[in-house]
Every structure is written in C-alpha cells, then in structure tokens.
CSV table of C-alpha atoms in Angstrom, one decimal:
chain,number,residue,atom,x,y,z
J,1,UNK,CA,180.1,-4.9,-37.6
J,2,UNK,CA,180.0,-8.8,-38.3
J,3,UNK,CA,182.0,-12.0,-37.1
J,4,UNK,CA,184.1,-12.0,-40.3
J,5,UNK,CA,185.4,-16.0,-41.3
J,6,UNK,CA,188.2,-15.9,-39.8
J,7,UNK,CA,187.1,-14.9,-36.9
J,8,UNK,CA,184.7,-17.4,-36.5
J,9,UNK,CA,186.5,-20.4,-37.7
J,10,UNK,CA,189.0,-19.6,-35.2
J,11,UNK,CA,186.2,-19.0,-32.5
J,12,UNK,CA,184.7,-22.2,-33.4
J,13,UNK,CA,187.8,-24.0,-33.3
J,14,UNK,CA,188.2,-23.1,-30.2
J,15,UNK,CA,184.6,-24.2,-29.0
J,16,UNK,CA,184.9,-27.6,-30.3
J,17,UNK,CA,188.1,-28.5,-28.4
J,18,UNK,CA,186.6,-26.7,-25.3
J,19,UNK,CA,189.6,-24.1,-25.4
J,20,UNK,CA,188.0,-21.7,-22.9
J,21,UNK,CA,190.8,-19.4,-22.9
J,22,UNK,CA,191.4,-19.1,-26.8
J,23,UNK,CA,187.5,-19.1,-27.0
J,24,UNK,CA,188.1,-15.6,-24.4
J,25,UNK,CA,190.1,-14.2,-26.4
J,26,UNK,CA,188.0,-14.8,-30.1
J,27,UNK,CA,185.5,-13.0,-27.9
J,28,UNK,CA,187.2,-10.3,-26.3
J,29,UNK,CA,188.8,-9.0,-30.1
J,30,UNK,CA,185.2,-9.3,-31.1
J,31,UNK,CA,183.5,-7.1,-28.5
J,32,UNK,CA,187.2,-5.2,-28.2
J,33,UNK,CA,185.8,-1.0,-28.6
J,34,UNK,CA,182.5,-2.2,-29.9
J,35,UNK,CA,179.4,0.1,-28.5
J,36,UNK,CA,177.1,-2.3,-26.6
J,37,UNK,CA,174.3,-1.8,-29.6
J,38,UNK,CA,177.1,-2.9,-32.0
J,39,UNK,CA,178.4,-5.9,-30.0
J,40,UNK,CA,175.2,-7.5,-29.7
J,41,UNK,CA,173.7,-6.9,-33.0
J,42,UNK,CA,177.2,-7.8,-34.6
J,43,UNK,CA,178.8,-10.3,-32.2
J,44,UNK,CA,176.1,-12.1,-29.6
J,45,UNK,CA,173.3,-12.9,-31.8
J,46,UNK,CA,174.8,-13.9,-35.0
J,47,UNK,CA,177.1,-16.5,-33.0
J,48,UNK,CA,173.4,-17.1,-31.0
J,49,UNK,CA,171.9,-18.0,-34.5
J,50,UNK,CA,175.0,-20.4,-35.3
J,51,UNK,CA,174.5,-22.1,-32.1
J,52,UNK,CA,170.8,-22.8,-33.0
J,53,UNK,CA,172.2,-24.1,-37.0
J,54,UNK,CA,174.5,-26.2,-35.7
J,55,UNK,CA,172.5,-27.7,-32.6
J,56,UNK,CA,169.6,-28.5,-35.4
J,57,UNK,CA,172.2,-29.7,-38.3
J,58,UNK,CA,173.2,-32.1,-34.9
J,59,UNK,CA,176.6,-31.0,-35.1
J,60,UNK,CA,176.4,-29.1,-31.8
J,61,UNK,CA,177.1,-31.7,-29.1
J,62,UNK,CA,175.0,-31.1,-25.4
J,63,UNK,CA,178.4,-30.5,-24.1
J,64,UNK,CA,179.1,-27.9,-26.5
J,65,UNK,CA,175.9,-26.3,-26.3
J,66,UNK,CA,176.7,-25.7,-22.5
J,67,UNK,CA,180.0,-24.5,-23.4
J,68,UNK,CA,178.9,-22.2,-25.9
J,69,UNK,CA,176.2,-20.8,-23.5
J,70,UNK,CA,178.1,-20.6,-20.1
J,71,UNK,CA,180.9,-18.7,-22.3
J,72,UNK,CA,177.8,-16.2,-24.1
J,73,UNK,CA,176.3,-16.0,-20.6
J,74,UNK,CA,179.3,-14.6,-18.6
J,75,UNK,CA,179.8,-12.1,-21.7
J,76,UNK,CA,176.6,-11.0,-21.4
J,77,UNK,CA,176.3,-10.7,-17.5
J,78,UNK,CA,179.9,-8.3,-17.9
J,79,UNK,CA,177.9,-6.5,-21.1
J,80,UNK,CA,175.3,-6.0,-18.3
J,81,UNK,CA,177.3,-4.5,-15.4
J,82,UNK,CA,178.8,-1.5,-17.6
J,83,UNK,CA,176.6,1.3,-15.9
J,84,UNK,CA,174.3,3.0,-18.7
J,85,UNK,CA,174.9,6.1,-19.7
J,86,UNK,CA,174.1,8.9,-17.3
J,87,UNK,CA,170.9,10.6,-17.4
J,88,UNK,CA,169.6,13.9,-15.8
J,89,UNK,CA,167.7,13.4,-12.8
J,90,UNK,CA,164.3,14.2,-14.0
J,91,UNK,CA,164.6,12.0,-17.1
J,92,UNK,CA,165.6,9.3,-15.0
J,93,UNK,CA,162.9,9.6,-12.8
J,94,UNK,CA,160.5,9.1,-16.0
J,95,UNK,CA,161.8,7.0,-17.4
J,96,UNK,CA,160.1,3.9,-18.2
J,97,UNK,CA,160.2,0.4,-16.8
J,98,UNK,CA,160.2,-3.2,-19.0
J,99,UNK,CA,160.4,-6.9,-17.0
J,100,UNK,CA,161.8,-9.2,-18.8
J,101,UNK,CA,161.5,-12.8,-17.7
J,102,UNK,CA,161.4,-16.6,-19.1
J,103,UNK,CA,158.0,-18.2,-17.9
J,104,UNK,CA,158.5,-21.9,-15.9
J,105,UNK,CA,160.4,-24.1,-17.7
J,106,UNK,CA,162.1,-22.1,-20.6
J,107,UNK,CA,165.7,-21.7,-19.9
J,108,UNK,CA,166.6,-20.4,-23.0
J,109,UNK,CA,167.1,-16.6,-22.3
J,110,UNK,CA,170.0,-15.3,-23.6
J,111,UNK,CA,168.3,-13.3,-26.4
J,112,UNK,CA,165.8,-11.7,-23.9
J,113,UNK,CA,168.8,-10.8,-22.3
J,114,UNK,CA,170.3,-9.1,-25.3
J,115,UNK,CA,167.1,-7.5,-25.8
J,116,UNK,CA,167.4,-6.3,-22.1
J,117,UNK,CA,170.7,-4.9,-22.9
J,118,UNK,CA,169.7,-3.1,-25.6
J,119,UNK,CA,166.4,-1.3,-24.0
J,120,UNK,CA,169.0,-0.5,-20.8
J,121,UNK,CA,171.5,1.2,-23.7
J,122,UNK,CA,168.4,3.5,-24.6
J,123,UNK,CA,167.7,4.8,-21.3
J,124,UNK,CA,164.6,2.1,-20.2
J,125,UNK,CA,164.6,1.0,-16.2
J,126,UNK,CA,165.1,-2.9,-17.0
J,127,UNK,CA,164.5,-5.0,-14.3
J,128,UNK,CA,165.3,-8.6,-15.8
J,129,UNK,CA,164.6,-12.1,-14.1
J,130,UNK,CA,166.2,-14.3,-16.4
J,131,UNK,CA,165.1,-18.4,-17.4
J,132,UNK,CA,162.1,-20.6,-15.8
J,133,UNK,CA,161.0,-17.4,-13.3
J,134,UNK,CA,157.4,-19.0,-11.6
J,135,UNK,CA,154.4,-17.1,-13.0
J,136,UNK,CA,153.5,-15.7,-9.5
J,137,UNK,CA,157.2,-14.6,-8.9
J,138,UNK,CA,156.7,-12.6,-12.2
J,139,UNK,CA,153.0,-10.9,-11.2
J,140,UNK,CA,155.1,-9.7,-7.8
J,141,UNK,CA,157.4,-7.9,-9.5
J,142,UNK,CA,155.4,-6.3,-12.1
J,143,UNK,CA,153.5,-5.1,-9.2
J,144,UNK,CA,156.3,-3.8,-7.3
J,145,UNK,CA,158.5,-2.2,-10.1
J,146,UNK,CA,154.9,-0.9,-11.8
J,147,UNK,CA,156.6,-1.9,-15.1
J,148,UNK,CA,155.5,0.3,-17.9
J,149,UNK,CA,155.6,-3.7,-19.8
J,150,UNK,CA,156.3,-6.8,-19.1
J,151,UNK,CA,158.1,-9.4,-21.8
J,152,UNK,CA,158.3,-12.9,-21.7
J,153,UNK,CA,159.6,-15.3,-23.9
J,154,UNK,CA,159.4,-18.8,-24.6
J,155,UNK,CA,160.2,-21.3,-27.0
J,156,UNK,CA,156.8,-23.9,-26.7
J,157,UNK,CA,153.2,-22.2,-26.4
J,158,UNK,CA,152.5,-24.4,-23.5
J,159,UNK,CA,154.3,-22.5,-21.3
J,160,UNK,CA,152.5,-19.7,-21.7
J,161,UNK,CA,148.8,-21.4,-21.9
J,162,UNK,CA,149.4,-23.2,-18.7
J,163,UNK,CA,149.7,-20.4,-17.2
J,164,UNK,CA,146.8,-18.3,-19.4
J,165,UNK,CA,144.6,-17.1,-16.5
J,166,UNK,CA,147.4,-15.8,-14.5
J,167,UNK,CA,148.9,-14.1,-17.6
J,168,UNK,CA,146.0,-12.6,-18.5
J,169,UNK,CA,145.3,-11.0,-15.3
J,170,UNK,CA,149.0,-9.7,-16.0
J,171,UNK,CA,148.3,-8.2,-19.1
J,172,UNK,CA,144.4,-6.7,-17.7
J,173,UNK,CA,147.3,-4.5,-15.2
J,174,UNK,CA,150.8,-4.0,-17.4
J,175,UNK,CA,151.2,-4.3,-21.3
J,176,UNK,CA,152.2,-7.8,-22.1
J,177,UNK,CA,154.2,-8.6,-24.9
J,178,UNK,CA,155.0,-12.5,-25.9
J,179,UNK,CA,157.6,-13.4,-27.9
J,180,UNK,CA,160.2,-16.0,-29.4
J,181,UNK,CA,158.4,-19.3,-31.0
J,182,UNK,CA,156.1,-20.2,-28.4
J,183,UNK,CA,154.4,-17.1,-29.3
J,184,UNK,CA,152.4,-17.9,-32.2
J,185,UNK,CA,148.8,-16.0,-32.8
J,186,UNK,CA,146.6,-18.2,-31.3
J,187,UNK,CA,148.8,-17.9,-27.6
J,188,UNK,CA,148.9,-14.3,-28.2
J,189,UNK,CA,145.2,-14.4,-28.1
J,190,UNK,CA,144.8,-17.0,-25.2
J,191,UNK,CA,146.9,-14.7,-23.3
J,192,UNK,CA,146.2,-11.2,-24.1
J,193,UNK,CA,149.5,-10.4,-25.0
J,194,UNK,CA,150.3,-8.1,-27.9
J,195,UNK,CA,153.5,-10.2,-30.4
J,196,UNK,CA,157.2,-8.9,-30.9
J,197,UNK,CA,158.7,-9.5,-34.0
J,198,UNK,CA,161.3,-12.0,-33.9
J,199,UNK,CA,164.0,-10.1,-34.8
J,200,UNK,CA,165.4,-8.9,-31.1
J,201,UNK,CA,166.8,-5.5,-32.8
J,202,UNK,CA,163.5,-5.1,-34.3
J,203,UNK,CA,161.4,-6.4,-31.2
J,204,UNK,CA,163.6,-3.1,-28.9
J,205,UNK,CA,162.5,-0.6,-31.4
J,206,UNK,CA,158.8,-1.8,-31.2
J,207,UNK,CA,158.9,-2.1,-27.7
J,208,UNK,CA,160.7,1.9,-27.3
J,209,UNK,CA,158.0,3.3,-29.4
J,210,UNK,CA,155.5,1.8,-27.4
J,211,UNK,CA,157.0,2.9,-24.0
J,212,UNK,CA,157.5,6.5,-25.9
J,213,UNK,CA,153.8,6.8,-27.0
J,214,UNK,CA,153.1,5.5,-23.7
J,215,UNK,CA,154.8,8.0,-21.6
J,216,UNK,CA,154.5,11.2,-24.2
J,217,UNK,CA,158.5,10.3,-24.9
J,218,UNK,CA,161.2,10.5,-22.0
C-alpha cells in the first residue's frame, strides 16, 4: 500500500491549516485494516520522508514540523500498544531482545521507533527508550534487559563520538549497531558498532537475521 495523491493532498491540506481533526481522520483511512508491517512501510515513513523534503525545500514551517510529528508520534505510540501476536511460551522465552534508543541530544526518533514496531511485529523483545536517552542510562538497561543488540541512532556523528569510550565498552558486552546519518564509516569504526542500512525496512531484516544466527533461529 502507498499514500495515493489524493490522499495526501488532502492530508497535507489539512497539516498546513493545523486541522488536527481532518488531519485524524486522513490518518485513520490510511492505517484503517492495514497490518502494522503495511502501515508503516506504506503510510508512516513515506509521509516521514515528505516531512524531511519539505522541511529541506523550507516549506515546512517549525510549527508545522511539530504538528506533523506530535500527530505521527501519537499514531505511533497507539501502533505500539496493539499487543503482538501471541507466542507459545517457550518461544517467547527465547526470544531475542533489541534496545533501541536516541543517544544525548538526538530527538529525532520516530523512525527507530518504526523500526521498533516492526522487530516487535516479528516476535523480538523490544525494549525502546526513545530521543536524547543519557549514554549511562542506555549501558543500564542493556545490562539489565541482556539485550541480544542494542541500536542507536542519530543524525550528527558527534553524538556518538562524544560518547566513543562508553559506546565502545557497550559494544565489547552487546552487539551495537549505529545507524541514521550520523553513522558514517569512520563513527562506525570509532565506536565499534557494526552499520544498518538506511532503509528502516531493510535495517529490521538485517537486524532479524542477525538475532536468528545469533540465537540458532527462535
């Protein structure tokens, strides 16, 4: 499925008069009986990429952008509370663990959320902490989930360099995976984190062969 025109000129009409309730229902025919892979890959992240076009075209005002992403958010977070689909006992007892957080000072995190949705929809443990989560907050609950991986993404390389010694001890205990544009080769190596590609639908089915080769499948 993908936001036909209509759909979105309709959608975006909405967003640029701040029509929160005709924006709610644009949304809700979008996602209306979509399958949670399908609404995210079809729905979330193409609108996602629009709202990065038109914030770098400039025609995406800082009161849109909040707009857009306090709307996105609270679809997300009810995407999120659907319970997964029931697994037997002893496959959810092996089944894997992923943390999934934004390092201090990226609060862009809505696509590591989508990828969060996405690895919960295949039967992974996600425990996700969400935008500008402190570096020693992170290395606590790595420890006390023992996540099978940790992601984290960010959008500038410094904010995973300044925090390269602590990251690195992360990555000596849990596999560490970097991703979004801060997380060009050079970081990667800095940190000891292995990349994602930048495609979230792309990035889950790395990240589920991994976990599967890691665990002898679940």
């Amino acid at each position: 499925m993908t936001i036909t025109t209509t759909t979105s000129d309709e959608l975006w009409a909405a967003v640029e008069t701040f029509d929160a309730e005709a924006a709610e229902v644009a949304i809700a025919r979008l996602l209306w009986d979509v399958p949670l892979s399908g609404a995210v890959t079809g729905v979330v992240l193409p609108f996602l990429q629009e709202v990065g076009d038109r914030w770098e075209a400039g025609t995406l005002s800082v009161a849109h952008e909040h707009f857009v992403s306090d709307m996105l958010r609270r679809k997300l977070t009810a995407l999120a509370a659907v319970p997964p689909a029931p697994l037997l006992a002893d496959a959810a007892a092996v089944a894997p663990v992923v943390l999934l957080a934004c390092p201090p000072g990226e609060r862009h995190d809505m696509v590591l959320l989508c990828v969060a949705l996405m690895l919960r929809e295949r039967g992974v443990r996600v425990r996700f902490l969400g935008a500008d989560t402190p570096v020693p907050a992170i290395l606590t609950a790595a420890r006390g989930t023992g996540a099978d991986a940790v992601v984290l993404a960010a959008t500038r390389p410094t904010m995973f360099t300044s925090h390269a010694s602590a990251l690195r001890k992360l990555a000596a205990d849990h596999p560490l995976y970097a991703a979004g544009r801060g997380a060009d080769d050079q970081t990667l190596a800095e940190i000891g984190a292995l990349p994602l590609p930048a495609d979230p639908v792309r990035a889950v089915v790395v990240l589920v062969g991994a976990l599967a080769q890691l665990r002898g499948g679940w």
